């Protein structure tokens, strides 16, 4: 295991106990301030560490970094250097922040310029998303949806246990936390109506997901095996795959999701590295029947990451509406990437691969309003006394996530988005 993950490490920076960003995390993101243009940083406690400053002032010497690599509006060039180099940057940043290292700690002018309070920064998209795939890899979610819309006795379609079902989504409308979304409009048709109508979606939903971001190219025609997949995965973000259920149910036959999904997907801005998540590996659910050889894998490929969804009405407090966990995924990320490339599809640096809605086994762990309120038949009550079947105008949806063991909390921060009325 990497030195930067040692649970006993302490930083000279004061880290609040409940912080998502202790010295063992060190996620990468893109920030800007009133005075600084968009550039790369690392989250530590309540600060952003300015990587451009560190690089330009010799603190990252010897790491084979090209000039200007951090002074860019996205991390694509940096993560494309490959994991050997990006992991060495995380290790070096860890060293600089350790309590017994004086290099930055005792250099007051450098320290003051390199550390920027998070309250003073705006977080931006960490990568310009090259390609976006959305999988459908939670067996609980797929079973719930199949039960609601098809047949409770045959909830899973025949292919589901044989391959990680997915579709190619829209990259251009992936947006960072804090950007409001407008309620989408589209075609819908009520089951008893004889023709469709047009208007604002009445069934706007969130989907609790995580996504991984790739950092290496395989080249057209070359498959990536399950054992190679982790070389291609830089890290993870929280992902809210906004969905217009009434549009979806009318449009999706026979080619799958389209406009019901492409109006917005919101992500948390800090990419938590695969390196930082190594201590949280767990076994996934048993896969039965046995998968085809190209989907077989060895070792623990799931991650124990607690996930929470909150709804905050326009006037009101946050209500926790779901508690789930990334470990429930039936298909793991290695299998997803192996499947994505088995036909020779080329992956690019800065692609985003979302998990699909992550539902757990119990009704309080479902990852969408569709499931939590069971197709609108069991509205959920919020603490202000109001009820929700789906998401209403003025609601803010917040997803948070963190892994925790041995007293170390590796958090993702949050993805927060407010829903504005349709025009
Ligand atoms: Mn989705």
mmCIF file of C-alpha atoms in Angstrom, residues 34-279:
data_model
loop_
_atom_site.group_PDB
_atom_site.id
_atom_site.type_symbol
_atom_site.label_atom_id
_atom_site.label_comp_id
_atom_site.label_asym_id
_atom_site.label_seq_id
_atom_site.Cartn_x
_atom_site.Cartn_y
_atom_site.Cartn_z
ATOM 1 C CA UNK A 34 -11.282 36.111 -7.881
ATOM 2 C CA UNK A 35 -7.565 36.471 -8.710
ATOM 3 C CA UNK A 36 -6.541 33.099 -10.171
ATOM 4 C CA UNK A 37 -7.619 31.589 -13.492
ATOM 5 C CA UNK A 38 -8.847 27.998 -13.561
ATOM 6 C CA UNK A 39 -6.085 25.594 -12.505
ATOM 7 C CA UNK A 40 -5.464 22.298 -10.742
ATOM 8 C CA UNK A 41 -5.512 21.887 -6.979
ATOM 9 C CA UNK A 42 -5.636 19.279 -4.242
ATOM 10 C CA UNK A 43 -8.146 19.387 -1.363
ATOM 11 C CA UNK A 44 -6.678 19.260 2.142
ATOM 12 C CA UNK A 45 -8.943 19.974 5.138
ATOM 13 C CA UNK A 46 -10.591 23.333 4.534
ATOM 14 C CA UNK A 47 -8.030 24.392 1.928
ATOM 15 C CA UNK A 48 -7.124 23.946 -1.718
ATOM 16 C CA UNK A 49 -3.436 23.395 -2.355
ATOM 17 C CA UNK A 50 -2.431 25.254 -5.527
ATOM 18 C CA UNK A 51 -0.451 22.769 -7.634
ATOM 19 C CA UNK A 52 0.653 25.427 -10.133
ATOM 20 C CA UNK A 53 2.337 27.354 -7.330
ATOM 21 C CA UNK A 54 4.051 24.218 -5.994
ATOM 22 C CA UNK A 55 5.245 23.229 -9.451
ATOM 23 C CA UNK A 56 6.521 26.699 -10.446
ATOM 24 C CA UNK A 57 8.384 27.091 -7.162
ATOM 25 C CA UNK A 58 10.305 23.831 -7.184
ATOM 26 C CA UNK A 59 8.293 21.845 -4.663
ATOM 27 C CA UNK A 60 7.521 19.130 -7.261
ATOM 28 C CA UNK A 61 10.983 18.904 -8.833
ATOM 29 C CA UNK A 62 12.095 15.487 -10.066
ATOM 30 C CA UNK A 63 8.601 14.191 -10.883
ATOM 31 C CA UNK A 64 8.893 14.441 -14.696
ATOM 32 C CA UNK A 65 6.132 17.025 -14.980
ATOM 33 C CA UNK A 66 5.937 19.119 -18.181
ATOM 34 C CA UNK A 67 5.862 22.911 -17.745
ATOM 35 C CA UNK A 68 2.389 24.363 -17.269
ATOM 36 C CA UNK A 69 0.799 20.984 -16.615
ATOM 37 C CA UNK A 70 -1.312 22.288 -13.720
ATOM 38 C CA UNK A 71 -2.011 25.756 -15.081
ATOM 39 C CA UNK A 72 -4.895 24.499 -17.220
ATOM 40 C CA UNK A 73 -8.673 24.604 -17.015
ATOM 41 C CA UNK A 74 -8.970 20.824 -16.830
ATOM 42 C CA UNK A 75 -6.961 17.866 -15.526
ATOM 43 C CA UNK A 76 -6.986 15.920 -18.776
ATOM 44 C CA UNK A 77 -3.305 16.531 -19.680
ATOM 45 C CA UNK A 78 -2.208 15.801 -16.123
ATOM 46 C CA UNK A 79 -4.098 12.540 -15.664
ATOM 47 C CA UNK A 80 -3.031 11.509 -19.175
ATOM 48 C CA UNK A 81 0.584 11.410 -17.934
ATOM 49 C CA UNK A 82 -0.336 8.037 -16.475
ATOM 50 C CA UNK A 83 -0.708 6.653 -13.007
ATOM 51 C CA UNK A 84 3.008 6.235 -12.332
ATOM 52 C CA UNK A 85 3.425 10.023 -12.489
ATOM 53 C CA UNK A 86 0.069 11.072 -11.019
ATOM 54 C CA UNK A 87 0.542 8.704 -8.081
ATOM 55 C CA UNK A 88 4.012 10.142 -7.475
ATOM 56 C CA UNK A 89 2.499 13.652 -7.328
ATOM 57 C CA UNK A 90 0.019 12.491 -4.697
ATOM 58 C CA UNK A 91 2.877 10.903 -2.706
ATOM 59 C CA UNK A 92 4.958 14.097 -2.943
ATOM 60 C CA UNK A 93 2.019 16.304 -1.875
ATOM 61 C CA UNK A 94 1.482 13.951 1.063
ATOM 62 C CA UNK A 95 5.143 14.391 2.093
ATOM 63 C CA UNK A 96 4.903 18.178 1.906
ATOM 64 C CA UNK A 97 1.839 18.162 4.147
ATOM 65 C CA UNK A 98 3.124 15.730 6.792
ATOM 66 C CA UNK A 99 3.609 17.212 10.254
ATOM 67 C CA UNK A 100 7.352 16.516 10.367
ATOM 68 C CA UNK A 101 8.104 18.031 6.945
ATOM 69 C CA UNK A 102 9.336 21.643 7.102
ATOM 70 C CA UNK A 103 9.635 22.515 3.408
ATOM 71 C CA UNK A 104 6.283 24.266 3.083
ATOM 72 C CA UNK A 105 5.332 24.393 6.733
ATOM 73 C CA UNK A 106 8.291 26.647 7.659
ATOM 74 C CA UNK A 107 8.148 28.768 4.505
ATOM 75 C CA UNK A 108 5.488 31.293 5.458
ATOM 76 C CA UNK A 109 5.238 33.213 2.137
ATOM 77 C CA UNK A 110 5.018 29.969 0.132
ATOM 78 C CA UNK A 111 2.547 28.442 2.555
ATOM 79 C CA UNK A 112 0.287 31.464 2.373
ATOM 80 C CA UNK A 113 0.308 31.537 -1.412
ATOM 81 C CA UNK A 114 -0.081 27.778 -1.896
ATOM 82 C CA UNK A 115 -3.020 27.272 0.476
ATOM 83 C CA UNK A 116 -6.314 28.881 -0.451
ATOM 84 C CA UNK A 117 -9.410 28.575 1.778
ATOM 85 C CA UNK A 118 -12.042 26.456 0.028
ATOM 86 C CA UNK A 119 -14.575 29.146 0.942
ATOM 87 C CA UNK A 120 -12.773 31.479 -1.508
ATOM 88 C CA UNK A 121 -12.741 29.191 -4.541
ATOM 89 C CA UNK A 122 -15.223 28.152 -7.180
ATOM 90 C CA UNK A 123 -14.900 24.517 -8.214
ATOM 91 C CA UNK A 124 -15.181 23.744 -11.926
ATOM 92 C CA UNK A 125 -15.429 20.605 -14.062
ATOM 93 C CA UNK A 126 -12.262 18.576 -13.361
ATOM 94 C CA UNK A 127 -12.111 17.246 -16.931
ATOM 95 C CA UNK A 128 -13.729 18.176 -20.205
ATOM 96 C CA UNK A 129 -15.683 14.932 -20.517
ATOM 97 C CA UNK A 130 -14.617 13.133 -23.677
ATOM 98 C CA UNK A 131 -17.195 10.332 -23.722
ATOM 99 C CA UNK A 132 -19.856 9.316 -21.248
ATOM 100 C CA UNK A 133 -21.252 5.851 -20.616
ATOM 101 C CA UNK A 134 -23.974 5.068 -18.094
ATOM 102 C CA UNK A 135 -24.136 1.501 -16.826
ATOM 103 C CA UNK A 136 -27.032 -0.194 -15.044
ATOM 104 C CA UNK A 137 -25.032 -2.310 -12.614
ATOM 105 C CA UNK A 138 -27.012 -2.439 -9.356
ATOM 106 C CA UNK A 139 -29.063 -5.619 -9.205
ATOM 107 C CA UNK A 140 -31.372 -4.097 -6.599
ATOM 108 C CA UNK A 141 -32.115 -1.110 -8.860
ATOM 109 C CA UNK A 142 -32.616 -3.227 -11.986
ATOM 110 C CA UNK A 143 -34.878 -5.585 -10.021
ATOM 111 C CA UNK A 144 -36.954 -2.710 -8.620
ATOM 112 C CA UNK A 145 -37.432 -1.129 -12.046
ATOM 113 C CA UNK A 146 -38.234 -4.482 -13.654
ATOM 114 C CA UNK A 147 -40.747 -5.207 -10.900
ATOM 115 C CA UNK A 148 -42.469 -1.846 -11.317
ATOM 116 C CA UNK A 149 -42.625 -1.736 -15.110
ATOM 117 C CA UNK A 150 -42.635 -5.361 -16.205
ATOM 118 C CA UNK A 151 -43.044 -8.572 -14.271
ATOM 119 C CA UNK A 152 -42.150 -9.071 -10.590
ATOM 120 C CA UNK A 153 -41.467 -12.748 -11.307
ATOM 121 C CA UNK A 154 -39.049 -11.978 -14.151
ATOM 122 C CA UNK A 155 -37.802 -8.576 -13.078
ATOM 123 C CA UNK A 156 -34.366 -8.920 -14.657
ATOM 124 C CA UNK A 157 -34.173 -9.175 -18.433
ATOM 125 C CA UNK A 158 -32.407 -12.329 -19.717
ATOM 126 C CA UNK A 159 -29.120 -10.517 -20.482
ATOM 127 C CA UNK A 160 -28.726 -8.776 -17.131
ATOM 128 C CA UNK A 161 -26.635 -11.350 -15.240
ATOM 129 C CA UNK A 162 -24.463 -12.001 -18.312
ATOM 130 C CA UNK A 163 -23.210 -8.515 -19.161
ATOM 131 C CA UNK A 164 -23.016 -5.039 -17.604
ATOM 132 C CA UNK A 165 -25.891 -3.331 -19.427
ATOM 133 C CA UNK A 166 -25.148 0.266 -20.424
ATOM 134 C CA UNK A 167 -25.757 3.014 -22.983
ATOM 135 C CA UNK A 168 -23.758 5.872 -24.452
ATOM 136 C CA UNK A 169 -24.875 9.107 -22.845
ATOM 137 C CA UNK A 170 -24.387 12.807 -23.465
ATOM 138 C CA UNK A 171 -21.047 14.308 -22.364
ATOM 139 C CA UNK A 172 -21.761 17.991 -23.061
ATOM 140 C CA UNK A 173 -24.377 18.400 -20.315
ATOM 141 C CA UNK A 174 -22.306 16.974 -17.461
ATOM 142 C CA UNK A 175 -21.964 19.867 -15.021
ATOM 143 C CA UNK A 176 -20.276 20.433 -11.661
ATOM 144 C CA UNK A 177 -21.888 20.746 -8.250
ATOM 145 C CA UNK A 178 -23.476 24.140 -7.639
ATOM 146 C CA UNK A 179 -24.839 24.662 -11.143
ATOM 147 C CA UNK A 180 -28.645 24.933 -11.082
ATOM 148 C CA UNK A 181 -30.669 22.868 -13.525
ATOM 149 C CA UNK A 182 -33.819 23.891 -15.343
ATOM 150 C CA UNK A 183 -36.746 21.481 -15.328
ATOM 151 C CA UNK A 184 -36.651 19.870 -18.774
ATOM 152 C CA UNK A 185 -39.473 19.884 -21.276
ATOM 153 C CA UNK A 186 -40.352 17.067 -23.609
ATOM 154 C CA UNK A 187 -42.889 14.670 -25.031
ATOM 155 C CA UNK A 188 -44.875 12.496 -22.687
ATOM 156 C CA UNK A 189 -47.851 10.234 -23.059
ATOM 157 C CA UNK A 190 -50.062 9.085 -20.197
ATOM 158 C CA UNK A 191 -50.934 5.360 -20.494
ATOM 159 C CA UNK A 192 -54.620 6.153 -21.096
ATOM 160 C CA UNK A 193 -54.049 9.088 -23.491
ATOM 161 C CA UNK A 194 -54.442 8.418 -27.199
ATOM 162 C CA UNK A 195 -51.682 10.833 -28.231
ATOM 163 C CA UNK A 196 -48.587 12.428 -26.704
ATOM 164 C CA UNK A 197 -48.397 15.949 -25.322
ATOM 165 C CA UNK A 198 -45.542 18.431 -24.850
ATOM 166 C CA UNK A 199 -44.569 20.285 -21.701
ATOM 167 C CA UNK A 200 -42.434 20.425 -18.585
ATOM 168 C CA UNK A 201 -41.583 17.059 -17.061
ATOM 169 C CA UNK A 202 -43.819 16.188 -14.115
ATOM 170 C CA UNK A 203 -41.611 13.314 -12.979
ATOM 171 C CA UNK A 204 -38.152 14.782 -12.499
ATOM 172 C CA UNK A 205 -35.869 12.397 -10.610
ATOM 173 C CA UNK A 206 -32.314 12.053 -9.370
ATOM 174 C CA UNK A 207 -30.181 8.933 -9.739
ATOM 175 C CA UNK A 208 -27.603 8.212 -7.047
ATOM 176 C CA UNK A 209 -24.509 7.067 -8.909
ATOM 177 C CA UNK A 210 -20.734 7.129 -8.860
ATOM 178 C CA UNK A 211 -18.541 7.555 -11.922
ATOM 179 C CA UNK A 212 -14.959 6.730 -12.770
ATOM 180 C CA UNK A 213 -12.703 8.804 -15.016
ATOM 181 C CA UNK A 214 -10.185 7.216 -17.381
ATOM 182 C CA UNK A 215 -6.545 8.303 -17.758
ATOM 183 C CA UNK A 216 -5.157 6.077 -20.516
ATOM 184 C CA UNK A 217 -5.950 5.151 -24.116
ATOM 185 C CA UNK A 218 -6.190 1.588 -25.377
ATOM 186 C CA UNK A 219 -6.321 2.477 -29.070
ATOM 187 C CA UNK A 220 -9.101 1.463 -31.443
ATOM 188 C CA UNK A 221 -9.395 -2.278 -31.817
ATOM 189 C CA UNK A 222 -7.746 -3.195 -28.518
ATOM 190 C CA UNK A 223 -9.664 -4.653 -25.600
ATOM 191 C CA UNK A 224 -8.747 -3.881 -21.989
ATOM 192 C CA UNK A 225 -8.843 -6.947 -19.736
ATOM 193 C CA UNK A 226 -10.295 -6.954 -16.228
ATOM 194 C CA UNK A 227 -6.771 -7.281 -14.843
ATOM 195 C CA UNK A 228 -5.523 -4.240 -16.817
ATOM 196 C CA UNK A 229 -8.563 -2.061 -16.139
ATOM 197 C CA UNK A 230 -7.221 -0.293 -13.051
ATOM 198 C CA UNK A 231 -4.287 1.185 -15.004
ATOM 199 C CA UNK A 232 -6.939 3.050 -16.981
ATOM 200 C CA UNK A 233 -8.945 4.390 -14.033
ATOM 201 C CA UNK A 234 -7.705 7.603 -12.401
ATOM 202 C CA UNK A 235 -10.436 8.065 -9.816
ATOM 203 C CA UNK A 236 -14.066 8.570 -8.893
ATOM 204 C CA UNK A 237 -16.679 11.283 -8.407
ATOM 205 C CA UNK A 238 -20.260 11.328 -7.135
ATOM 206 C CA UNK A 239 -22.729 11.457 -9.991
ATOM 207 C CA UNK A 240 -26.370 12.580 -10.093
ATOM 208 C CA UNK A 241 -27.831 11.311 -13.345
ATOM 209 C CA UNK A 242 -30.907 13.550 -13.596
ATOM 210 C CA UNK A 243 -33.838 11.797 -15.257
ATOM 211 C CA UNK A 244 -37.246 12.851 -16.573
ATOM 212 C CA UNK A 245 -39.201 9.651 -15.915
ATOM 213 C CA UNK A 246 -42.328 10.627 -17.861
ATOM 214 C CA UNK A 247 -40.245 11.507 -20.935
ATOM 215 C CA UNK A 248 -38.147 8.356 -20.499
ATOM 216 C CA UNK A 249 -41.051 5.906 -20.401
ATOM 217 C CA UNK A 250 -42.454 7.236 -23.712
ATOM 218 C CA UNK A 251 -39.215 7.718 -25.668
ATOM 219 C CA UNK A 252 -36.991 4.801 -24.673
ATOM 220 C CA UNK A 253 -38.394 2.079 -26.930
ATOM 221 C CA UNK A 254 -36.574 0.559 -28.788
ATOM 222 C CA UNK A 255 -33.165 2.318 -28.562
ATOM 223 C CA UNK A 256 -32.991 3.286 -24.899
ATOM 224 C CA UNK A 257 -32.522 6.550 -22.976
ATOM 225 C CA UNK A 258 -32.274 9.798 -24.950
ATOM 226 C CA UNK A 259 -33.677 13.252 -24.045
ATOM 227 C CA UNK A 260 -34.930 12.080 -20.642
ATOM 228 C CA UNK A 261 -31.287 11.846 -19.585
ATOM 229 C CA UNK A 262 -29.337 14.314 -21.708
ATOM 230 C CA UNK A 263 -30.482 17.627 -20.156
ATOM 231 C CA UNK A 264 -28.070 17.424 -17.195
ATOM 232 C CA UNK A 265 -25.899 15.140 -15.079
ATOM 233 C CA UNK A 266 -24.209 16.680 -12.032
ATOM 234 C CA UNK A 267 -20.888 15.616 -10.513
ATOM 235 C CA UNK A 268 -18.886 16.340 -7.380
ATOM 236 C CA UNK A 269 -15.823 18.387 -8.370
ATOM 237 C CA UNK A 270 -13.037 16.514 -6.547
ATOM 238 C CA UNK A 271 -11.715 13.335 -8.182
ATOM 239 C CA UNK A 272 -10.880 10.912 -5.388
ATOM 240 C CA UNK A 273 -8.075 8.764 -6.739
ATOM 241 C CA UNK A 274 -8.205 5.002 -7.098
ATOM 242 C CA UNK A 275 -4.990 5.079 -4.996
ATOM 243 C CA UNK A 276 -6.800 6.676 -2.031
ATOM 244 C CA UNK A 277 -9.591 4.091 -2.184
ATOM 245 C CA UNK A 278 -7.351 1.004 -2.020
ATOM 246 C CA UNK A 279 -7.904 0.544 1.759
#
